[in-house]
PDB file of C-alpha atoms in Angstrom:
ATOM      1  CA  MET A   1     103.198 131.013 102.877  1.00  0.00           C
ATOM      2  CA  LEU A   2     101.452 128.867 105.458  1.00  0.00           C
ATOM      3  CA  GLU A   3     100.989 129.924 109.040  1.00  0.00           C
ATOM      4  CA  TYR A   4     102.454 127.618 111.686  1.00  0.00           C
ATOM      5  CA  TRP A   5     102.732 127.321 115.429  1.00  0.00           C
ATOM      6  CA  SER A   6     105.665 125.803 117.262  1.00  0.00           C
ATOM      7  CA  THR A   7     107.111 125.660 120.724  1.00  0.00           C
ATOM      8  CA  GLN A   8     110.542 127.172 121.200  1.00  0.00           C
ATOM      9  CA  ARG A   9     112.187 127.253 124.610  1.00  0.00           C
ATOM     10  CA  GLY A  10     108.919 126.559 126.377  1.00  0.00           C
ATOM     11  CA  ARG A  11     106.860 129.237 124.652  1.00  0.00           C
ATOM     12  CA  GLN A  12     104.579 129.091 121.637  1.00  0.00           C
ATOM     13  CA  VAL A  13     105.488 131.196 118.648  1.00  0.00           C
ATOM     14  CA  SER A  14     103.788 131.648 115.304  1.00  0.00           C
ATOM     15  CA  GLY A  15     105.147 132.606 111.959  1.00  0.00           C
ATOM     16  CA  LEU A  16     104.952 131.918 108.276  1.00  0.00           C
ATOM     17  CA  MET A  17     106.249 128.683 106.828  1.00  0.00           C
ATOM     18  CA  PRO A  18     107.622 129.191 103.310  1.00  0.00           C
ATOM     19  CA  SER A  19     105.736 127.254 100.650  1.00  0.00           C
ATOM     20  CA  ILE A  20     105.695 127.057  96.872  1.00  0.00           C
ATOM     21  CA  ASP A  21     103.225 125.530  94.430  1.00  0.00           C
ATOM     22  CA  VAL A  22     104.713 123.358  91.684  1.00  0.00           C
ATOM     23  CA  VAL A  23     103.713 121.200  88.743  1.00  0.00           C
ATOM     24  CA  ILE A  24     105.094 117.650  88.777  1.00  0.00           C
ATOM     25  CA  GLU A  25     104.819 115.348  85.766  1.00  0.00           C
ATOM     26  CA  LEU A  26     106.845 112.161  86.270  1.00  0.00           C
ATOM     27  CA  SER A  27     106.248 108.734  84.770  1.00  0.00           C
ATOM     28  CA  TYR A  28     106.262 105.670  86.994  1.00  0.00           C
ATOM     29  CA  GLU A  29     109.692 104.744  85.576  1.00  0.00           C
ATOM     30  CA  ALA A  30     111.119 108.156  86.508  1.00  0.00           C
ATOM     31  CA  CYS A  31     109.657 107.817  90.004  1.00  0.00           C
ATOM     32  CA  LEU A  32     111.252 104.391  90.313  1.00  0.00           C
ATOM     33  CA  ALA A  33     114.704 105.895  89.660  1.00  0.00           C
ATOM     34  CA  HIS A  34     114.047 108.390  92.448  1.00  0.00           C
ATOM     35  CA  TYR A  35     112.666 105.704  94.752  1.00  0.00           C
ATOM     36  CA  GLU A  36     115.641 103.383  94.209  1.00  0.00           C
ATOM     37  CA  GLY A  37     118.021 106.185  95.113  1.00  0.00           C
ATOM     38  CA  ARG A  38     119.573 106.539  91.661  1.00  0.00           C
ATOM     39  CA  VAL A  39     118.408 110.157  91.654  1.00  0.00           C
ATOM     40  CA  ALA A  40     118.654 112.200  94.873  1.00  0.00           C
ATOM     41  CA  ASN A  41     116.655 115.303  93.930  1.00  0.00           C
ATOM     42  CA  VAL A  42     113.632 116.259  91.868  1.00  0.00           C
ATOM     43  CA  GLN A  43     113.809 119.368  89.731  1.00  0.00           C
ATOM     44  CA  THR A  44     110.599 121.056  88.597  1.00  0.00           C
ATOM     45  CA  ARG A  45     109.053 124.489  88.026  1.00  0.00           C
ATOM     46  CA  SER A  46     106.802 126.508  90.280  1.00  0.00           C
ATOM     47  CA  LEU A  47     103.517 127.855  88.959  1.00  0.00           C
ATOM     48  CA  ASP A  48     105.207 131.254  88.597  1.00  0.00           C
ATOM     49  CA  GLY A  49     108.173 129.824  86.643  1.00  0.00           C
ATOM     50  CA  ARG A  50     110.874 129.486  89.312  1.00  0.00           C
ATOM     51  CA  ARG A  51     113.148 126.430  89.299  1.00  0.00           C
ATOM     52  CA  VAL A  52     112.557 124.282  92.389  1.00  0.00           C
ATOM     53  CA  VAL A  53     114.671 121.387  93.705  1.00  0.00           C
ATOM     54  CA  PHE A  54     113.557 119.099  96.541  1.00  0.00           C
ATOM     55  CA  PRO A  55     114.502 115.641  97.910  1.00  0.00           C
ATOM     56  CA  ALA A  56     113.321 112.724  95.757  1.00  0.00           C
ATOM     57  CA  GLU A  57     112.260 110.795  98.852  1.00  0.00           C
ATOM     58  CA  ALA A  58     109.286 113.189  99.111  1.00  0.00           C
ATOM     59  CA  LEU A  59     107.743 111.506  96.053  1.00  0.00           C
ATOM     60  CA  ARG A  60     107.118 108.364  98.083  1.00  0.00           C
ATOM     61  CA  ARG A  61     104.206 110.173  99.747  1.00  0.00           C
ATOM     62  CA  VAL A  62     102.423 111.019  96.495  1.00  0.00           C
ATOM     63  CA  VAL A  63     103.393 108.450  93.843  1.00  0.00           C
ATOM     64  CA  ALA A  64     100.552 106.529  92.171  1.00  0.00           C
ATOM     65  CA  GLY A  65     100.515 103.599  89.769  1.00  0.00           C
ATOM     66  CA  ASP A  66     101.191 105.869  86.786  1.00  0.00           C
ATOM     67  CA  GLY A  67     103.761 108.118  88.494  1.00  0.00           C
ATOM     68  CA  VAL A  68     103.270 111.610  89.907  1.00  0.00           C
ATOM     69  CA  HIS A  69     101.076 114.048  88.004  1.00  0.00           C
ATOM     70  CA  GLY A  70      99.496 117.275  89.167  1.00  0.00           C
ATOM     71  CA  PHE A  71      99.858 120.407  91.226  1.00  0.00           C
ATOM     72  CA  PHE A  72     101.543 120.189  94.626  1.00  0.00           C
ATOM     73  CA  ARG A  73     102.359 122.514  97.500  1.00  0.00           C
ATOM     74  CA  LEU A  74     105.852 122.103  98.941  1.00  0.00           C
ATOM     75  CA  THR A  75     106.518 123.543 102.386  1.00  0.00           C
ATOM     76  CA  PHE A  76     109.895 124.310 103.882  1.00  0.00           C
ATOM     77  CA  THR A  77     111.207 125.222 107.310  1.00  0.00           C
ATOM     78  CA  GLU A  78     112.324 128.772 107.964  1.00  0.00           C
ATOM     79  CA  ASP A  79     115.906 127.714 107.214  1.00  0.00           C
ATOM     80  CA  GLY A  80     114.936 126.285 103.807  1.00  0.00           C
ATOM     81  CA  ARG A  81     114.811 122.558 104.559  1.00  0.00           C
ATOM     82  CA  PHE A  82     112.070 120.507 102.884  1.00  0.00           C
ATOM     83  CA  ARG A  83     109.168 119.779 105.225  1.00  0.00           C
ATOM     84  CA  SER A  84     106.158 118.391 103.319  1.00  0.00           C
ATOM     85  CA  ILE A  85     104.383 117.848 100.024  1.00  0.00           C
ATOM     86  CA  GLN A  86     100.636 118.063  99.498  1.00  0.00           C
ATOM     87  CA  ARG A  87      98.575 117.488  96.353  1.00  0.00           C
ATOM     88  CA  ILE A  88      96.498 120.576  95.585  1.00  0.00           C
ATOM     89  CA  GLY A  89      95.102 119.622  92.183  1.00  0.00           C
ATOM     90  CA  LEU A  90      95.176 117.351  89.169  1.00  0.00           C
ATOM     91  CA  ARG A  91      96.592 118.371  85.858  1.00  0.00           C
TER      92      ARG A  91
END
């Protein structure tokens, strides 16, 4: 969980933004299928073994010449919508 601050109805509130750490290992070719829209979602596993699905468009922020490889932190809004992806380590 990540702490966040937001403004709701003119007042600041804080809370915890749900997050999960995942391993992503995708070749450049697999990323291309996601990028071209042939695949809408990415399916991977969290570090604790849970199945995680998130929008493929998120890969655009982290893809490299050889694809996407490493450990990433995914954050979601309180209502479960994808918010961000951040690299947290190499594999």
